Short mmCIF file of N, CA and C in Angstrom, two decimals:
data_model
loop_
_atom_site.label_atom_id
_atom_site.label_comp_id
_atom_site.label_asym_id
_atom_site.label_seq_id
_atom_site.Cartn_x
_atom_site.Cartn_y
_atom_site.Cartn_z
N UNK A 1 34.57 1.93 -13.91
CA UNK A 1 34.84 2.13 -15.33
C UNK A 1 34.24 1.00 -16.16
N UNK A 2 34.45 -0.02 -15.91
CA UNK A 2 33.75 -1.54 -16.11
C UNK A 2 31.79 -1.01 -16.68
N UNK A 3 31.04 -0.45 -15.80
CA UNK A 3 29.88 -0.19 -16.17
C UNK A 3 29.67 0.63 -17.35
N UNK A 4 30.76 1.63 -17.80
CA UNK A 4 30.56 3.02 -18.78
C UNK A 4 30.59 1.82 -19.96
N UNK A 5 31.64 1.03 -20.34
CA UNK A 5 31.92 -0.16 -21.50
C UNK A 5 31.37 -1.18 -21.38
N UNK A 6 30.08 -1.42 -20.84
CA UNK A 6 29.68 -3.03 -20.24
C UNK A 6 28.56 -2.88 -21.78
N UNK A 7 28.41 -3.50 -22.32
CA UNK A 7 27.19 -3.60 -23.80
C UNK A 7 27.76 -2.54 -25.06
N UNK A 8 28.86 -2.01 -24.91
CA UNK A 8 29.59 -1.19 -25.60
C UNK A 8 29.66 -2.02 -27.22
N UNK A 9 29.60 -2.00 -28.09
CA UNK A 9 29.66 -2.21 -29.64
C UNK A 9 30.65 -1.28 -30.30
N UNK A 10 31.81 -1.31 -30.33
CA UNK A 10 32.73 -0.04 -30.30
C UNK A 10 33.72 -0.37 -31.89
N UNK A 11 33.90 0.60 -32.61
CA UNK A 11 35.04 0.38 -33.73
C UNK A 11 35.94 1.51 -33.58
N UNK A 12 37.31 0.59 -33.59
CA UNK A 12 38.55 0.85 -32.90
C UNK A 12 39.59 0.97 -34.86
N UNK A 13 40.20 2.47 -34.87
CA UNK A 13 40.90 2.60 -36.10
C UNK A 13 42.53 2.52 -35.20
N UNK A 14 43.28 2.00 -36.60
CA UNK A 14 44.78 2.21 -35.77
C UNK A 14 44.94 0.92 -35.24
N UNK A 15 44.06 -0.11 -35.07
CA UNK A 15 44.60 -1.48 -34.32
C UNK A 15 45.47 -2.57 -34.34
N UNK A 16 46.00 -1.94 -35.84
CA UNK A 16 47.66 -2.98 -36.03
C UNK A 16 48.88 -1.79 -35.67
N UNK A 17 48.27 -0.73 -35.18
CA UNK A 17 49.68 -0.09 -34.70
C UNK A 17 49.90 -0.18 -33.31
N UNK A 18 51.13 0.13 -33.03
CA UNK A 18 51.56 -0.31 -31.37
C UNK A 18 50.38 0.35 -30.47
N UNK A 19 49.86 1.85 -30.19
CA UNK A 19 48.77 2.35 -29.64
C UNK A 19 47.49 1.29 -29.64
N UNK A 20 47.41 1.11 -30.45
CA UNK A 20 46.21 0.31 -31.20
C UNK A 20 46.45 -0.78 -30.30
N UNK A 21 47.03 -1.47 -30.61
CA UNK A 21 47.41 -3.00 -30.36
C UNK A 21 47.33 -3.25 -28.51
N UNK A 22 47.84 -1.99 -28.08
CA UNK A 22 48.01 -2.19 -26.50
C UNK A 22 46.23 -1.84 -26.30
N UNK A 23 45.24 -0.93 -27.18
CA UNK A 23 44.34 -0.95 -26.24
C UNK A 23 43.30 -1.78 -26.95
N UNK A 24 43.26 -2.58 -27.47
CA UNK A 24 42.57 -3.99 -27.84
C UNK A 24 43.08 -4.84 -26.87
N UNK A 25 44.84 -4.59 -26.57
CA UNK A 25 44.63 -6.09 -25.26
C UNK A 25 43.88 -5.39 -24.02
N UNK A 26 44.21 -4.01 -24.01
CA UNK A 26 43.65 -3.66 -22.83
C UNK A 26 41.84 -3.78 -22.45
N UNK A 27 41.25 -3.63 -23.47
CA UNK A 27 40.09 -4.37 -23.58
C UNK A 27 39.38 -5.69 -23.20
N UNK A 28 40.56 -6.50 -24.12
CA UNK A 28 40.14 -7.83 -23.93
C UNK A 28 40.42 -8.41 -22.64
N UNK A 29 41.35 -7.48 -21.84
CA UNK A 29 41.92 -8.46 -20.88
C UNK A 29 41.17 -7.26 -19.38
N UNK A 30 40.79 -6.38 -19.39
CA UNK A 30 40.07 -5.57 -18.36
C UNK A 30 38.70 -5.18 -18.75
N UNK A 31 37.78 -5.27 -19.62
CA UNK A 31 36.62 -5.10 -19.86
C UNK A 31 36.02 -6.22 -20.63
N UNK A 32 35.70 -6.90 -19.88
CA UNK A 32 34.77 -8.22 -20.69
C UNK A 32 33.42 -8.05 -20.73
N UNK A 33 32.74 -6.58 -20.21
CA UNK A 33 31.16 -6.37 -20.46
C UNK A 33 31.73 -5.94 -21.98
N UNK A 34 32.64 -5.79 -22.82
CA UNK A 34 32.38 -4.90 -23.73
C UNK A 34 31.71 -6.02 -25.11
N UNK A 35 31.01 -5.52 -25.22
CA UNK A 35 30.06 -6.76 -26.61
C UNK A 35 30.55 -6.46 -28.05
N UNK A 36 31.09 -5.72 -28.51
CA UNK A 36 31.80 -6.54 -29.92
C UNK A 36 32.93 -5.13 -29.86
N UNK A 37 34.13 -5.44 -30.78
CA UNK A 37 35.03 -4.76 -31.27
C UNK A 37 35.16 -4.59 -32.34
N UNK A 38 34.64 -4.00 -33.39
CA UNK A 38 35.10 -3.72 -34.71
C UNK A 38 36.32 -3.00 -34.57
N UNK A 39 37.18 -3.95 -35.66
CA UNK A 39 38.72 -2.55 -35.88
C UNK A 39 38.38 -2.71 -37.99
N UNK A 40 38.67 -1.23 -37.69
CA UNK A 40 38.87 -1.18 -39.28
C UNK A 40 40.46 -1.75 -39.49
N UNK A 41 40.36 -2.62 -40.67
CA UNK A 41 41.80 -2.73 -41.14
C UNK A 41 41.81 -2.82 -42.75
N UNK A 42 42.75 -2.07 -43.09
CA UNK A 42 43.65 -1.84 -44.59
C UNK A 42 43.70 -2.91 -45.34
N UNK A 43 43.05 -3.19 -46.14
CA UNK A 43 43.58 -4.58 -46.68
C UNK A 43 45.37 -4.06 -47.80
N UNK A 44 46.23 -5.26 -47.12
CA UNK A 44 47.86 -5.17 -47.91
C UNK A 44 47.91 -5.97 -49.12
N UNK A 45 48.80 -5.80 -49.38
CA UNK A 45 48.67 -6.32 -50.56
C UNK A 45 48.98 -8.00 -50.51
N UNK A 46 48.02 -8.64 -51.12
CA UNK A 46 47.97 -10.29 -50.89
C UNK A 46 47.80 -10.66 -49.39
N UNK A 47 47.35 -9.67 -48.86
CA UNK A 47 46.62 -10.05 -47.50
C UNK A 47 45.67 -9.44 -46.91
N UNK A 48 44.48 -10.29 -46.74
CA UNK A 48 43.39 -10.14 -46.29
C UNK A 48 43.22 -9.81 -44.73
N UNK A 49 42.64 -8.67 -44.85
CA UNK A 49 42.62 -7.94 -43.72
C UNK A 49 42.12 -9.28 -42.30
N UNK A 50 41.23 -9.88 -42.51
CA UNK A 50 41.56 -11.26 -41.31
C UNK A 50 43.03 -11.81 -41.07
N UNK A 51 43.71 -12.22 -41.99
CA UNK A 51 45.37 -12.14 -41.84
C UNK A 51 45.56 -11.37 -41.02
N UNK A 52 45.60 -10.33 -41.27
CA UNK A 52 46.71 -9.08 -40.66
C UNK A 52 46.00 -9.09 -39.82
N UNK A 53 44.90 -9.56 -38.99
CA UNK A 53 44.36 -9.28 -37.71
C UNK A 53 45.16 -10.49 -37.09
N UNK A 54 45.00 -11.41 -37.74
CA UNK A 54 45.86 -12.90 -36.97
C UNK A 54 47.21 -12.54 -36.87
N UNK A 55 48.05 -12.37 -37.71
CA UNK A 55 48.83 -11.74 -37.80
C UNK A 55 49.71 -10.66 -36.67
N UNK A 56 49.22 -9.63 -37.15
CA UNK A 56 49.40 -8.82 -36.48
C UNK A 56 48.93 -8.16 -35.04
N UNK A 57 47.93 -8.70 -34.69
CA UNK A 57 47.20 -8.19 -33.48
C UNK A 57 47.06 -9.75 -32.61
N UNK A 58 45.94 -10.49 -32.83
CA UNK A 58 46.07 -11.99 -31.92
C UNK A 58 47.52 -12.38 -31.68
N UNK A 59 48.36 -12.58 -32.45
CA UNK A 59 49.65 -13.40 -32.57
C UNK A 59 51.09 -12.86 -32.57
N UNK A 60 50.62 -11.38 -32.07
CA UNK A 60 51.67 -10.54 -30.67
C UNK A 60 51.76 -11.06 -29.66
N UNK A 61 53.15 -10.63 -29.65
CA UNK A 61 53.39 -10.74 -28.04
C UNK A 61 52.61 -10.12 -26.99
N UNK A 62 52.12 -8.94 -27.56
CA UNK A 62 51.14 -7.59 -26.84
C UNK A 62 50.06 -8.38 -26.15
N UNK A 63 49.96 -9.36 -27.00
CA UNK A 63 48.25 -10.38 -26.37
C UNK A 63 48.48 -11.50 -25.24
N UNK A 64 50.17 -11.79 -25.32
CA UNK A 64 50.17 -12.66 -24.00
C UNK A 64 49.16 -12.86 -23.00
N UNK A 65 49.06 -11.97 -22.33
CA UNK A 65 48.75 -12.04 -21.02
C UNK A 65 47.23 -12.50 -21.19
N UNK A 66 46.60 -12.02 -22.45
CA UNK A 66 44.52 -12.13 -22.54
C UNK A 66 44.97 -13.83 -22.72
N UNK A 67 45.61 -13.87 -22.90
CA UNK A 67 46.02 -15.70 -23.53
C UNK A 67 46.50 -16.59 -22.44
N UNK A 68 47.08 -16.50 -21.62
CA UNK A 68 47.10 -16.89 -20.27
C UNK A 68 45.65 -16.63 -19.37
N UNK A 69 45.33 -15.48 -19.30
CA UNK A 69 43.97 -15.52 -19.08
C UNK A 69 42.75 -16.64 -19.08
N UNK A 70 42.87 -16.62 -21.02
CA UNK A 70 42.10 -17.75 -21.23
C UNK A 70 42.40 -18.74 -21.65
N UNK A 71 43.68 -19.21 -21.86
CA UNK A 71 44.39 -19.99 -22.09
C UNK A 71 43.84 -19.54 -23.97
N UNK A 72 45.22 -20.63 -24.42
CA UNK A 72 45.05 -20.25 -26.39
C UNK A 72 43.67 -20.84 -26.75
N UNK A 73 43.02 -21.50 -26.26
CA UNK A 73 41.79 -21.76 -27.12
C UNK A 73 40.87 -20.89 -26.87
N UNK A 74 40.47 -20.55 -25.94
CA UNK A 74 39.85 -19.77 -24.76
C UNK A 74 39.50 -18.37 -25.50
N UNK A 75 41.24 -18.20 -25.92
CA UNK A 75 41.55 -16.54 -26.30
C UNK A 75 40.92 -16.43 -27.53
N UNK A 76 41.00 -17.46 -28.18
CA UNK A 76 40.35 -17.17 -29.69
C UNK A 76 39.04 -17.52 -30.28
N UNK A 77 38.63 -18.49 -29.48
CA UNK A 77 37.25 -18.48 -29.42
C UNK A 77 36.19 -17.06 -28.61
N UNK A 78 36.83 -16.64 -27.56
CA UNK A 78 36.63 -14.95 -27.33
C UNK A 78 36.77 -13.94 -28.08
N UNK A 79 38.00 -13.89 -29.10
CA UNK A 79 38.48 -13.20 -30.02
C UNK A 79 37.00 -13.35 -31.55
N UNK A 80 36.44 -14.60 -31.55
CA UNK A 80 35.59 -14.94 -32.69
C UNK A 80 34.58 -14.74 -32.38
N UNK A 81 34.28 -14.63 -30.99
CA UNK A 81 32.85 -14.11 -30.86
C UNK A 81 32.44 -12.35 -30.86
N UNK A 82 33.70 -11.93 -30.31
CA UNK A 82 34.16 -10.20 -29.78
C UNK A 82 35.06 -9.80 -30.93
N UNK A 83 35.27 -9.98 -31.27
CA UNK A 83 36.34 -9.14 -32.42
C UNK A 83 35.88 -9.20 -34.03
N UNK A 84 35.66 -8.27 -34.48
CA UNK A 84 35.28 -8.48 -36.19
C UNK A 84 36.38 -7.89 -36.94
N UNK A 85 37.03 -7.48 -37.75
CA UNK A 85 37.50 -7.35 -38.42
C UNK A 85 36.72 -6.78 -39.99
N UNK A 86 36.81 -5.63 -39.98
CA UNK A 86 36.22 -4.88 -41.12
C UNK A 86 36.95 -4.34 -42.15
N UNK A 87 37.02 -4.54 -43.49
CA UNK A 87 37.62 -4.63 -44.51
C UNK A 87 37.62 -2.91 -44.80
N UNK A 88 38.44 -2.33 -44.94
CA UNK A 88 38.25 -0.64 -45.15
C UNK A 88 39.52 0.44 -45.29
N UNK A 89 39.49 1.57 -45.59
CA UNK A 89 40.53 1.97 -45.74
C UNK A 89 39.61 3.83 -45.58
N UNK A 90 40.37 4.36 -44.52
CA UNK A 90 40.53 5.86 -44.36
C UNK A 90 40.47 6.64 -45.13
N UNK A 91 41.08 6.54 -46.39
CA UNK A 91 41.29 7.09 -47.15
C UNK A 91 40.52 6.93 -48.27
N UNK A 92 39.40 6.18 -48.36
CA UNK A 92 38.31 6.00 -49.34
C UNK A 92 37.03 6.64 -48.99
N UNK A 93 36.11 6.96 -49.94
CA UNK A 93 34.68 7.69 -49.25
C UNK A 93 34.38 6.14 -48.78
N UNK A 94 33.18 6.86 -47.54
CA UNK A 94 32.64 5.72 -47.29
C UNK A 94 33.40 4.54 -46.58
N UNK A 95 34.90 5.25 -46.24
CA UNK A 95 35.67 4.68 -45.39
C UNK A 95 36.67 3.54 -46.33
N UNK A 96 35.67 2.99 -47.47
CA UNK A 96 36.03 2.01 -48.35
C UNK A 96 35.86 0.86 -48.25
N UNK A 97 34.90 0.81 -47.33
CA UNK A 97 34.03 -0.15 -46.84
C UNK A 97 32.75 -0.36 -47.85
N UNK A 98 32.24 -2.00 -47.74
CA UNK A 98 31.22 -2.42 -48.71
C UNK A 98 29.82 -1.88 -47.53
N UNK A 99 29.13 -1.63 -48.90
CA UNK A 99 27.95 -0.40 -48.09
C UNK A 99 27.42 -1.36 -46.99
N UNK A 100 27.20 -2.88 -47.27
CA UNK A 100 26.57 -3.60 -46.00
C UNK A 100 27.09 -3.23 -44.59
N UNK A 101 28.58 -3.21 -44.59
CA UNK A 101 29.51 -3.43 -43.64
C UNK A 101 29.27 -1.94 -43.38
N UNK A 102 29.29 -0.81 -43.57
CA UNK A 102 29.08 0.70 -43.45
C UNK A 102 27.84 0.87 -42.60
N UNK A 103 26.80 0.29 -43.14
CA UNK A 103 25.42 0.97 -42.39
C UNK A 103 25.22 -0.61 -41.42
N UNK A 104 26.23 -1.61 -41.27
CA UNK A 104 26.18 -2.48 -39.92
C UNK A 104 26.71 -1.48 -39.35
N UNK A 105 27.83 -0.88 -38.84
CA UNK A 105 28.81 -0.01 -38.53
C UNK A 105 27.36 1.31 -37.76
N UNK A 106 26.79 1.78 -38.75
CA UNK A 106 25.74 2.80 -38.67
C UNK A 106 24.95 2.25 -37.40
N UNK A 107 25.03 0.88 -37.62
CA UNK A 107 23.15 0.84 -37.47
C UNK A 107 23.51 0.01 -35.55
N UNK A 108 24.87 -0.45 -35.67
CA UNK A 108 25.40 -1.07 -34.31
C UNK A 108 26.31 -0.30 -33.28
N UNK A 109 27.03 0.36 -34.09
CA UNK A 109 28.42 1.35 -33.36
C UNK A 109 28.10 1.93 -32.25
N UNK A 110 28.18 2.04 -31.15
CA UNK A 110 28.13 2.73 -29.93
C UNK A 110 28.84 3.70 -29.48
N UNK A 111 30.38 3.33 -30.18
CA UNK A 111 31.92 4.11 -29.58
C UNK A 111 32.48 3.78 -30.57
N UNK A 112 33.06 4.95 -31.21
CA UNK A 112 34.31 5.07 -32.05
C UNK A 112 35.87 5.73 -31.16
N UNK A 113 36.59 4.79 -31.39
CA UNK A 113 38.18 5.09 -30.71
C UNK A 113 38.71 5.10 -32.28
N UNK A 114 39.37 6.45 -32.56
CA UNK A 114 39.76 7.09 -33.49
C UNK A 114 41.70 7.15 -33.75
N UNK A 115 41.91 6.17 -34.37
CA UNK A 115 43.73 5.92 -33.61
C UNK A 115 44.51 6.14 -34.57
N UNK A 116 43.86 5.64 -35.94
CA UNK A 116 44.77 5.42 -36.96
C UNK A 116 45.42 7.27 -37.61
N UNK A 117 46.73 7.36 -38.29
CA UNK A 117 47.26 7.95 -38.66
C UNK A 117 48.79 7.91 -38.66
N UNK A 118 49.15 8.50 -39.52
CA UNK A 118 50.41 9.02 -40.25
C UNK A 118 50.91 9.54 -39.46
N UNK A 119 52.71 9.19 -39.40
CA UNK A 119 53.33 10.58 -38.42
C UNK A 119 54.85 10.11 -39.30
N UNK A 120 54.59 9.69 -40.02
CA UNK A 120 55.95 9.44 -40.95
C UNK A 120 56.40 11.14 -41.94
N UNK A 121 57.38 11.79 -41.18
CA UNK A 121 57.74 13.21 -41.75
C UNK A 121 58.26 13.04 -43.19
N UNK A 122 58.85 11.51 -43.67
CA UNK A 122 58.70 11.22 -44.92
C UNK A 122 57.66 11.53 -46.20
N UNK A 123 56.21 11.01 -45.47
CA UNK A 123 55.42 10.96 -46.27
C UNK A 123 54.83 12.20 -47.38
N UNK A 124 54.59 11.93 -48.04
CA UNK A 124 54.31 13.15 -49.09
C UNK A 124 53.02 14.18 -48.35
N UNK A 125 53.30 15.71 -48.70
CA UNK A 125 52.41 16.07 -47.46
C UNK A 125 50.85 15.81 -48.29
N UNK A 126 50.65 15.19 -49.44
CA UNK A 126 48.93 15.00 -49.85
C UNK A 126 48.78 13.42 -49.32
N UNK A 127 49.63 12.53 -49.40
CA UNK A 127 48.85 11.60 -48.44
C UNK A 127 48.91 11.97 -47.13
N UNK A 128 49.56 12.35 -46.42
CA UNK A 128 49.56 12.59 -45.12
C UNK A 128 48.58 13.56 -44.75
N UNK A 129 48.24 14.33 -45.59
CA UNK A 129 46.72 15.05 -44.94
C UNK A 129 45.50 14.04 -45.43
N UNK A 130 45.65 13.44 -46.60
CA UNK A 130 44.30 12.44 -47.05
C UNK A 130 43.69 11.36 -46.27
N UNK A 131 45.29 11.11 -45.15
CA UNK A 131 45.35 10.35 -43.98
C UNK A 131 44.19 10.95 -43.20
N UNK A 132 45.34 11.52 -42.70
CA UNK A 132 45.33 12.51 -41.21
C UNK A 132 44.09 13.31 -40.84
N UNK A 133 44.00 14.22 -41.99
CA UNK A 133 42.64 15.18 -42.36
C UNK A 133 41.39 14.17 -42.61
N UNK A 134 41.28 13.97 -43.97
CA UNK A 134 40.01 13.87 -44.08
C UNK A 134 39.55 12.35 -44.20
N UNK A 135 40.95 11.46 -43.72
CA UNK A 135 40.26 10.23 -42.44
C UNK A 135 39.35 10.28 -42.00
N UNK A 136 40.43 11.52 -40.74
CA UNK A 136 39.06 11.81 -40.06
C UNK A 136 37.91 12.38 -39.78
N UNK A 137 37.87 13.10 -41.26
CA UNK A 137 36.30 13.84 -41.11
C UNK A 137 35.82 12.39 -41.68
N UNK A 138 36.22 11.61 -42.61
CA UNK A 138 35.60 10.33 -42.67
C UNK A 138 34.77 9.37 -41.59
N UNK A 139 35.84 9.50 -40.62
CA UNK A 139 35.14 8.86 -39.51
C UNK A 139 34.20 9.59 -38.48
N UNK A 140 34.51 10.90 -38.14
CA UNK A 140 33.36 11.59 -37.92
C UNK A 140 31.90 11.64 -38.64
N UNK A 141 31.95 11.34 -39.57
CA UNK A 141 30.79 11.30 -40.69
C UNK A 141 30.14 10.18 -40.20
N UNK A 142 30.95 9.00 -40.26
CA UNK A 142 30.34 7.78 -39.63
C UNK A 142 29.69 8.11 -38.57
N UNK A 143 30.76 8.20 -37.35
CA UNK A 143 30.20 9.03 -36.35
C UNK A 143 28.91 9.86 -36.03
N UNK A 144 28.82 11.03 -36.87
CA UNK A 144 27.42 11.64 -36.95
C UNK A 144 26.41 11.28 -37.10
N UNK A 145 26.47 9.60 -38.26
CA UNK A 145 25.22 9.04 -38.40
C UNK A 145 25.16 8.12 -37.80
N UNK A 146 25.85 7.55 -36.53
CA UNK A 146 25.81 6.55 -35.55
C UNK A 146 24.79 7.43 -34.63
N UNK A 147 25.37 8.77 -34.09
CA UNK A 147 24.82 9.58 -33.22
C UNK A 147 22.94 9.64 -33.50
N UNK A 148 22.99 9.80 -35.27
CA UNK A 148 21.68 10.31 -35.47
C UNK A 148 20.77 9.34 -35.22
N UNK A 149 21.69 7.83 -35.47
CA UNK A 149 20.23 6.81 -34.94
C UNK A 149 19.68 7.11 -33.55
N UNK A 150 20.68 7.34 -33.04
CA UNK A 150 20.61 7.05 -31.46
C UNK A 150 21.35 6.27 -30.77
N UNK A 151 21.66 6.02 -29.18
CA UNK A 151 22.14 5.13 -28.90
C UNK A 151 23.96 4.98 -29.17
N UNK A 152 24.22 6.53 -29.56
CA UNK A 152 25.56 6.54 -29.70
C UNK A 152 26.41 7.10 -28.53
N UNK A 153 27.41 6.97 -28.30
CA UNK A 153 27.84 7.24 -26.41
C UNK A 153 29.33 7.87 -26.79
N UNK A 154 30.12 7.67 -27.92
CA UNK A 154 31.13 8.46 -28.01
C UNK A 154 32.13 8.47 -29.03
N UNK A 155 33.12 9.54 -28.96
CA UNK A 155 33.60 9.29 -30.56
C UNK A 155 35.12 10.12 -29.53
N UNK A 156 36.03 9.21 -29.89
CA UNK A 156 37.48 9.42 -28.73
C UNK A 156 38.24 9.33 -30.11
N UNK A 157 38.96 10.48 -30.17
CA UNK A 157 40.40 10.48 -31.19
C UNK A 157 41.40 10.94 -30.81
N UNK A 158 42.66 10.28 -30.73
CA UNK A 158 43.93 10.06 -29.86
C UNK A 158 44.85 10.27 -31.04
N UNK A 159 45.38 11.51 -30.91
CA UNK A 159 46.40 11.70 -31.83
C UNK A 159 47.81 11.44 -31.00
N UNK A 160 48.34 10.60 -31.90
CA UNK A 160 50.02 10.34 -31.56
C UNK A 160 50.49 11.41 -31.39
N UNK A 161 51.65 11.46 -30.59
CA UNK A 161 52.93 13.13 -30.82
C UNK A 161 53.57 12.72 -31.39
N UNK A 162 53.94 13.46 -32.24
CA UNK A 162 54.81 13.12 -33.54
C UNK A 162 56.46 13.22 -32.76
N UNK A 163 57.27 12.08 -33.50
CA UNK A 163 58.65 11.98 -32.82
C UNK A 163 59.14 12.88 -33.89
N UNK A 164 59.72 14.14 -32.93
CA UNK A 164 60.66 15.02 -34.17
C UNK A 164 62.02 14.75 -33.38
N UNK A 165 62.76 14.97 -34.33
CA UNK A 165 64.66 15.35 -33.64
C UNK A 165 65.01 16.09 -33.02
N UNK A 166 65.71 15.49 -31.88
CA UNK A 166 66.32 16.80 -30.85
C UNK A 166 66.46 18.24 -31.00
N UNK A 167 65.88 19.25 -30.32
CA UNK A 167 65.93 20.67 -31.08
C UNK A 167 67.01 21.13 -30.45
N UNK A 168 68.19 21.97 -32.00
CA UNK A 168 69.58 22.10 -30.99
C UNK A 168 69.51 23.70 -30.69
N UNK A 169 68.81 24.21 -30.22
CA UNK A 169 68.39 25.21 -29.84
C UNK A 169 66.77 25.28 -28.59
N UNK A 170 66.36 24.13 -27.66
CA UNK A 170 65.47 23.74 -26.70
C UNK A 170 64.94 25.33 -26.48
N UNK A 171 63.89 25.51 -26.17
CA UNK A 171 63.40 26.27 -25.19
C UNK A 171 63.49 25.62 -23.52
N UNK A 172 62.79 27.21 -22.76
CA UNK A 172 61.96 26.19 -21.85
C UNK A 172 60.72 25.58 -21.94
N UNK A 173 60.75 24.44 -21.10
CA UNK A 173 60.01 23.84 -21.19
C UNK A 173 58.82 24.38 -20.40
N UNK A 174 57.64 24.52 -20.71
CA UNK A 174 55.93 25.01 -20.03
C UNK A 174 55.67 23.74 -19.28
N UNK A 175 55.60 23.87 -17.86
CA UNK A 175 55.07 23.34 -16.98
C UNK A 175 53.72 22.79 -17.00
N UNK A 176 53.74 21.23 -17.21
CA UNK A 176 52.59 20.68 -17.95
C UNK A 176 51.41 20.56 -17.54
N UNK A 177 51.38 21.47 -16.05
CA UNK A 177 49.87 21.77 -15.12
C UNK A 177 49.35 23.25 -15.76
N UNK A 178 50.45 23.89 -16.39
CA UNK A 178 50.14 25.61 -16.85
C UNK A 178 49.36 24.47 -18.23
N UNK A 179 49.79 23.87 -19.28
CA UNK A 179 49.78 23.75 -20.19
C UNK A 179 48.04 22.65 -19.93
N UNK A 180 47.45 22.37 -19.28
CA UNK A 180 46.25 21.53 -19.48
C UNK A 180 45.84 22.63 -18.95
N UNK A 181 45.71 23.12 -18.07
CA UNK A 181 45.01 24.55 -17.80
C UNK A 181 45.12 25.54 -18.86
N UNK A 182 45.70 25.75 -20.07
CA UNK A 182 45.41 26.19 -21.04
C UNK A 182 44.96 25.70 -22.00
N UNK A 183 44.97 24.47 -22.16
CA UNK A 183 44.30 23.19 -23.18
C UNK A 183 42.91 23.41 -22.69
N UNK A 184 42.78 23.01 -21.46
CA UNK A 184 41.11 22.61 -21.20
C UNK A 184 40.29 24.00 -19.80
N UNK A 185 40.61 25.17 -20.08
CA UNK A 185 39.87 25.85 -19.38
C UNK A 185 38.63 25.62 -18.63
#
């Protein structure tokens, strides 16, 4: 598996959420051919999306172990050479990204891992499709013109299962060997 990700240039959406977060360590700490990580991140309010990468992703607990690995200096000097951090938002054309940072994205991307989204049953249902939906034709778009340079190897989107409430009325349950044999014929 090591050879498929070895020179890989990959941008990873979703990477301050728990999914996210486990497969950036899983990266950093089992694939070291992989040559850069872009994660798109949201800029919050009064914080700059580098923050919320320090923040939230390096300075988890989730990262222990890449940090023992390389010990704390180790980890972040790896982290500064392999990890970028791209200023952007899903929900903007163009991702909402500054056009430089868009056609770097274009002109380097190898692999898109597709993570980010909504599963809050709260949310109003027009952001939650502005999310959800046309995110990700957003990032497919990217996608398509990564493909058209050339040199593009894949585009992986991992939708969460949404946590609903106990149903007080269950069915049975479909036997989950019937159910991929009907997923993937």
């Amino acid at each position: 598996m090591e050879d498929i990700y070895k020179g890989q240039r990959m941008l990873i959406t979703g990477a301050t959420g728990y999914v996210g977060k486990v497969l950036v360590e899983k990266i950093l700490r089992c694939l070291p051919g992989v040559e850069k990580i872009y994660l798109l991140i949201r800029p919050k309010k009064d914080v700059h999306p580098f923050e919320r990468l320090q923040k939230e992703l390096f300075d988890s607990k989730v990262m222990d172990r890449v940090k023992e690995m390389y010990g704390a200096e180790g980890f972040m000097e790896m982290c500064k050479k392999k990890v970028v951090a791209v200023e952007g938002s899903l929900t903007d054309d163009r991702l909402g990204m500054k056009a430089e940072d868009y056609n770097m994205l274009v002109r380097d991307c190898t692999m898109i891992l597709h993570l980010a989204a909504t599963i809050d049953f709260n949310e109003a249902l027009g952001a939650s499709t502005k999310l959800n939906v046309l995110g990700s034709l957003q990032i497919l778009t990217l996608a398509r013109k990564c493909h058209q340079r050339g040199g593009f190897d894949a585009f992986i989107h991992e939708a969460e299962r949404p946590r609903l409430p106990p149903d007080p009325h269950p069915r049975q349950e479909v036997p989950p060997a019937w159910r991929l044999r009907c997923l993937h014929p």
